[in-house]
Amino acid sequence: MEQCWLIIIPLVAGYLLDLWLGDPRKLPHPIVGFGEMIFWIERLWNHGKGRWLKGCSVAVLYPALVLLIGWGISHVAFRVGDWLYCLMSSIFVFYGLANKSLIQEGAEVIRVLRSEGVEAGRKRLSWIVGRDTSELTPQEIYTAVLETMSENLSDGVVAPLFYYALGGFPAMMAYKMVNTLDSMIGYKDERYRCFGCCAARLDDVLNYIPARLTALLMALVAYRRGLFRFILHNCHMHASPNSGFPESAMAGILNCRFGGDHVYHGLLVQKPYIGDNDRKIGYEDFLKAVRVNHSVTLVGVLMIIAITCLCYL
C-alpha cells in the first residue's frame, strides 16, 4: 500500500468513527488509562521534598513512554501487514479525537439546564469544567459551555490532528498524555503548584501552534466582517497563552462576551473580558457553536488529506 494511504485511511476512518460513536463509555479508553497512571503517580510522588523535580520527571517520562509504546505497536503492525497498521491507527485516531463527545457533553448541560432548572444545570456543568459552578446563573452556564467548546476544539480536535499529521498516532497519543497531565495536575493551587507546573508549561508549548490554527479555521468557516481584527484584539485577554485564541474566535463569531471572574479550586481567577457585547446567550448560539466545531473538524481532516496527497505526488 502506498505511504499516503497509510495516513489517509486511518484518519478518515477515525474521524467517521468519532462522528458516529463519540466517546462510548462502555469501551476501554486509553485516556482513562492515562488518567489512572497520573492519579497513581500523583498520589505516590506529590509530597515531601523534590516535588518540582518529580513532577517534571512525570511530565517528560509519561509522554515519552506513550510515544515509545505507540512506535512499538506501529512496528509490530507493519510487520504483520498494512491492513493491521491501518486498523490499529484508525482505532487510536478515533480515541484521539473528541469532537462528538465534546458537543454531546455541552448539549447535555444545556438540556439539563432547560428541562430541570439552574441547580441541575450547575451540577451537570461541573462534570466538564474546573471552575466552581455552585453560584452560576443560566447566562453564565451557557457562557461556560461555549468557552469550553471553543477551548477544547483546540485541545480535543485540532491539536490531536496536528500531531497526527506530524508523527502519526504515536505522536497523537503522546500529545493526549500531555494534555491529560495538564487537565489533572496543571493547577496553581497549593497541592499542584510545584508538582504540575512542568506539565502545564509543556502543554502550553505543544498547544502554541494548534490554538492559533484553531482560531484561524474557526474564522474561516464562520467568517463575518471584522472577525480577524476582533480575534487579534482579544486573543491575549486570557491568562493562558493559548486559550484566548479559540475563545476570542468563538466570541467574535457569536458577537458575545466571554471571561470574567471565576473560582477554580478555591482560588478566585480574574479573567479579562473577551469582547464587550454583554448580550443574552441562548440555545441558538449553542447550535451555531456546534456547527463551527463540526466544520473545523472536517476542514482539519481535509487539510491533512490535501497536504498528504501533495507530499506524495
Short mmCIF file of C-alpha atoms in Angstrom, two decimals, residues 55-300:
data_model
loop_
_atom_site.label_atom_id
_atom_site.label_comp_id
_atom_site.label_asym_id
_atom_site.label_seq_id
_atom_site.Cartn_x
_atom_site.Cartn_y
_atom_site.Cartn_z
CA GLY A 55 6.60 16.49 38.58
CA CYS A 56 8.95 17.40 35.73
CA SER A 57 10.06 13.78 35.51
CA VAL A 58 6.46 12.66 35.14
CA ALA A 59 5.72 15.36 32.55
CA VAL A 60 8.61 14.13 30.38
CA LEU A 61 8.65 10.38 31.00
CA TYR A 62 4.94 9.65 30.69
CA PRO A 63 4.55 11.14 27.17
CA ALA A 64 7.87 9.56 26.14
CA LEU A 65 6.61 6.18 27.34
CA VAL A 66 3.36 6.59 25.37
CA LEU A 67 5.36 7.59 22.28
CA LEU A 68 7.62 4.53 22.58
CA ILE A 69 4.68 2.19 23.06
CA GLY A 70 2.98 3.74 20.03
CA TRP A 71 6.09 3.23 17.91
CA GLY A 72 6.27 -0.37 19.13
CA ILE A 73 2.66 -1.02 18.14
CA SER A 74 3.31 0.58 14.74
CA HIS A 75 6.40 -1.56 14.17
CA VAL A 76 4.63 -4.80 15.06
CA ALA A 77 1.57 -3.89 12.99
CA PHE A 78 3.71 -3.09 9.94
CA ARG A 79 5.48 -6.44 10.22
CA VAL A 80 2.13 -8.24 10.16
CA GLY A 81 0.71 -6.16 7.30
CA ASP A 82 -0.51 -2.76 6.20
CA TRP A 83 -4.08 -3.81 6.98
CA LEU A 84 -3.26 -4.27 10.66
CA TYR A 85 -1.47 -0.94 10.82
CA CYS A 86 -4.48 0.80 9.27
CA LEU A 87 -6.79 -0.93 11.74
CA MET A 88 -4.72 -0.04 14.81
CA SER A 89 -4.09 3.51 13.63
CA SER A 90 -7.81 4.03 12.91
CA ILE A 91 -8.69 2.94 16.44
CA PHE A 92 -6.19 5.33 18.01
CA VAL A 93 -7.29 8.24 15.81
CA PHE A 94 -10.85 7.51 16.92
CA TYR A 95 -9.75 7.59 20.56
CA GLY A 96 -7.64 10.71 19.97
CA LEU A 97 -10.47 12.84 18.56
CA ALA A 98 -13.09 14.24 20.93
CA ASN A 99 -15.37 16.42 18.81
CA LYS A 100 -18.54 14.34 19.13
CA SER A 101 -18.15 13.80 22.87
CA LEU A 102 -17.35 17.50 23.40
CA ILE A 103 -20.57 18.50 21.66
CA GLN A 104 -22.56 15.82 23.47
CA GLU A 105 -21.32 16.98 26.87
CA GLY A 106 -22.20 20.59 26.09
CA ALA A 107 -25.62 19.57 24.77
CA GLU A 108 -26.31 17.58 27.93
CA VAL A 109 -25.56 20.58 30.14
CA ILE A 110 -27.93 22.74 28.08
CA ARG A 111 -30.63 20.02 28.09
CA VAL A 112 -30.45 19.63 31.87
CA LEU A 113 -30.48 23.41 32.38
CA ARG A 114 -33.56 23.86 30.19
CA SER A 115 -35.52 20.86 31.47
CA GLU A 116 -34.51 20.56 35.14
CA GLY A 117 -33.51 24.07 36.15
CA VAL A 118 -30.45 26.03 37.14
CA GLU A 119 -29.34 23.87 40.10
CA ALA A 120 -29.28 20.74 37.94
CA GLY A 121 -27.53 22.69 35.18
CA ARG A 122 -24.83 23.84 37.59
CA LYS A 123 -24.24 20.28 38.77
CA ARG A 124 -24.06 18.90 35.24
CA LEU A 125 -21.68 21.66 34.14
CA SER A 126 -19.31 20.78 36.98
CA TRP A 127 -18.65 17.47 35.19
CA ILE A 128 -16.88 19.22 32.30
CA VAL A 129 -15.31 22.41 33.74
CA GLY A 130 -12.81 23.07 36.51
CA ARG A 131 -14.45 26.23 37.86
CA ASP A 132 -16.82 26.39 40.83
CA THR A 133 -20.32 26.20 39.32
CA SER A 134 -22.37 26.43 42.52
CA GLU A 135 -23.48 30.04 42.04
CA LEU A 136 -23.53 30.44 38.27
CA THR A 137 -26.54 32.00 36.59
CA PRO A 138 -28.13 30.41 33.49
CA GLN A 139 -26.34 33.02 31.37
CA GLU A 140 -23.01 32.08 32.96
CA ILE A 141 -23.72 28.37 32.38
CA TYR A 142 -24.29 28.99 28.67
CA THR A 143 -21.12 31.07 28.56
CA ALA A 144 -19.09 28.35 30.30
CA VAL A 145 -20.34 25.74 27.83
CA LEU A 146 -19.38 27.88 24.84
CA GLU A 147 -15.97 28.74 26.30
CA THR A 148 -15.32 25.06 26.96
CA MET A 149 -16.42 24.04 23.47
CA SER A 150 -14.11 26.58 21.84
CA GLU A 151 -11.10 25.89 24.06
CA ASN A 152 -11.45 22.13 23.73
CA LEU A 153 -11.92 22.37 20.00
CA SER A 154 -8.20 23.13 20.05
CA ASP A 155 -7.20 20.62 22.76
CA GLY A 156 -9.53 17.82 21.69
CA VAL A 157 -9.60 18.11 17.90
CA VAL A 158 -7.15 20.41 16.13
CA ALA A 159 -4.10 19.64 18.29
CA PRO A 160 -4.55 15.85 18.02
CA LEU A 161 -4.97 16.20 14.23
CA PHE A 162 -1.87 18.43 14.11
CA TYR A 163 0.28 15.87 15.91
CA TYR A 164 -1.18 13.01 13.87
CA ALA A 165 -0.05 14.88 10.76
CA LEU A 166 3.44 15.28 12.24
CA GLY A 167 4.02 11.81 13.68
CA GLY A 168 1.06 9.50 13.20
CA PHE A 169 -0.97 8.06 16.04
CA PRO A 170 2.06 7.66 18.41
CA ALA A 171 2.59 11.45 18.39
CA MET A 172 -1.15 11.99 18.70
CA MET A 173 -1.34 9.78 21.80
CA ALA A 174 1.78 11.35 23.34
CA TYR A 175 0.09 14.74 22.98
CA LYS A 176 -3.07 13.36 24.61
CA MET A 177 -0.97 12.24 27.59
CA VAL A 178 0.49 15.75 27.96
CA ASN A 179 -2.99 17.27 27.73
CA THR A 180 -4.36 14.81 30.30
CA LEU A 181 -1.48 15.63 32.64
CA ASP A 182 -2.30 19.32 32.35
CA SER A 183 -6.01 18.75 32.98
CA MET A 184 -5.31 16.70 36.11
CA ILE A 185 -2.29 18.33 37.75
CA GLY A 186 -1.68 21.61 35.89
CA TYR A 187 -3.23 23.86 38.52
CA LYS A 188 -1.77 26.72 40.55
CA ASP A 189 -3.20 25.80 43.94
CA GLU A 190 -1.11 24.61 46.86
CA ARG A 191 -1.41 20.93 46.00
CA TYR A 192 -0.31 21.13 42.36
CA ARG A 193 1.73 24.34 42.03
CA CYS A 194 5.10 22.58 42.19
CA PHE A 195 4.23 19.10 41.00
CA GLY A 196 2.16 20.15 37.98
CA CYS A 197 3.91 23.29 36.73
CA CYS A 198 6.12 21.44 34.23
CA ALA A 199 3.15 19.56 32.77
CA ALA A 200 1.25 22.83 32.40
CA ARG A 201 4.17 24.56 30.64
CA LEU A 202 4.70 21.60 28.29
CA ASP A 203 1.01 21.66 27.40
CA ASP A 204 1.31 25.38 26.64
CA VAL A 205 4.25 24.73 24.31
CA LEU A 206 2.55 21.86 22.45
CA ASN A 207 -0.67 23.85 22.02
CA TYR A 208 1.01 27.04 20.80
CA ILE A 209 0.53 26.37 17.08
CA PRO A 210 -2.72 24.33 17.32
CA ALA A 211 -4.51 27.05 19.32
CA ARG A 212 -3.72 29.68 16.71
CA LEU A 213 -4.57 27.31 13.89
CA THR A 214 -7.91 26.60 15.58
CA ALA A 215 -8.78 30.29 15.71
CA LEU A 216 -7.84 30.66 12.05
CA LEU A 217 -10.02 27.72 10.99
CA MET A 218 -12.93 28.96 13.12
CA ALA A 219 -12.70 32.36 11.49
CA LEU A 220 -12.58 30.82 8.02
CA VAL A 221 -15.61 28.54 8.46
CA ALA A 222 -17.76 31.23 10.14
CA TYR A 223 -16.35 34.45 8.77
CA ARG A 224 -18.02 37.77 9.37
CA ARG A 225 -16.71 41.24 8.73
CA GLY A 226 -14.16 42.38 11.31
CA LEU A 227 -13.70 38.90 12.82
CA PHE A 228 -9.95 38.69 12.31
CA ARG A 229 -9.49 42.14 13.82
CA PHE A 230 -11.64 41.09 16.80
CA ILE A 231 -9.52 37.96 17.35
CA LEU A 232 -6.24 39.84 17.18
CA HIS A 233 -7.55 42.45 19.64
CA ASN A 234 -8.89 39.94 22.19
CA CYS A 235 -6.69 36.83 21.87
CA HIS A 236 -4.38 37.89 24.70
CA MET A 237 -7.24 38.66 27.13
CA HIS A 238 -6.65 35.34 28.88
CA ALA A 239 -4.22 34.01 31.48
CA SER A 240 -3.40 31.11 29.19
CA PRO A 241 -1.07 31.90 26.27
CA ASN A 242 -3.27 29.72 24.03
CA SER A 243 -6.89 29.52 25.20
CA GLY A 244 -7.61 33.13 24.29
CA PHE A 245 -7.29 32.38 20.58
CA PRO A 246 -10.15 29.90 20.10
CA GLU A 247 -12.25 31.64 22.77
CA SER A 248 -11.88 35.02 21.10
CA ALA A 249 -12.74 33.41 17.76
CA MET A 250 -15.96 31.95 19.19
CA ALA A 251 -16.88 35.18 20.99
CA GLY A 252 -16.31 37.07 17.75
CA ILE A 253 -18.37 34.62 15.71
CA LEU A 254 -21.27 34.84 18.19
CA ASN A 255 -20.77 38.56 18.87
CA CYS A 256 -20.92 37.99 22.62
CA ARG A 257 -18.70 38.38 25.69
CA PHE A 258 -16.62 35.71 27.43
CA GLY A 259 -14.42 35.90 30.53
CA GLY A 260 -14.95 37.47 33.92
CA ASP A 261 -14.08 36.31 37.43
CA HIS A 262 -14.39 32.63 38.35
CA VAL A 263 -13.35 30.38 41.22
CA TYR A 264 -11.05 27.43 40.47
CA HIS A 265 -10.21 25.00 43.30
CA GLY A 266 -10.96 27.69 45.88
CA LEU A 267 -8.93 30.40 44.14
CA LEU A 268 -10.51 33.48 42.54
CA VAL A 269 -9.22 33.86 38.98
CA GLN A 270 -9.82 37.28 37.45
CA LYS A 271 -10.18 36.88 33.70
CA PRO A 272 -10.33 39.95 31.44
CA TYR A 273 -13.39 40.08 29.25
CA ILE A 274 -13.15 38.83 25.67
CA GLY A 275 -15.49 41.06 23.70
CA ASP A 276 -17.78 43.78 25.02
CA ASN A 277 -21.25 42.77 23.87
CA ASP A 278 -22.76 41.50 27.13
CA ARG A 279 -25.91 40.19 25.44
CA LYS A 280 -28.04 37.25 26.49
CA ILE A 281 -26.72 33.96 25.14
CA GLY A 282 -29.24 31.30 24.14
CA TYR A 283 -29.78 27.93 22.56
CA GLU A 284 -29.29 29.27 19.02
CA ASP A 285 -25.77 30.32 19.98
CA PHE A 286 -25.03 26.81 21.16
CA LEU A 287 -26.28 25.37 17.86
CA LYS A 288 -24.06 27.79 15.95
CA ALA A 289 -21.07 26.73 18.05
CA VAL A 290 -21.87 23.09 17.23
CA ARG A 291 -21.82 23.91 13.51
CA VAL A 292 -18.48 25.67 13.93
CA ASN A 293 -16.97 22.68 15.76
CA HIS A 294 -18.13 20.21 13.12
CA SER A 295 -16.92 22.44 10.29
CA VAL A 296 -13.47 22.98 11.81
CA THR A 297 -13.04 19.25 12.40
CA LEU A 298 -13.97 18.42 8.82
CA VAL A 299 -11.73 21.14 7.37
CA GLY A 300 -8.83 19.94 9.55
#
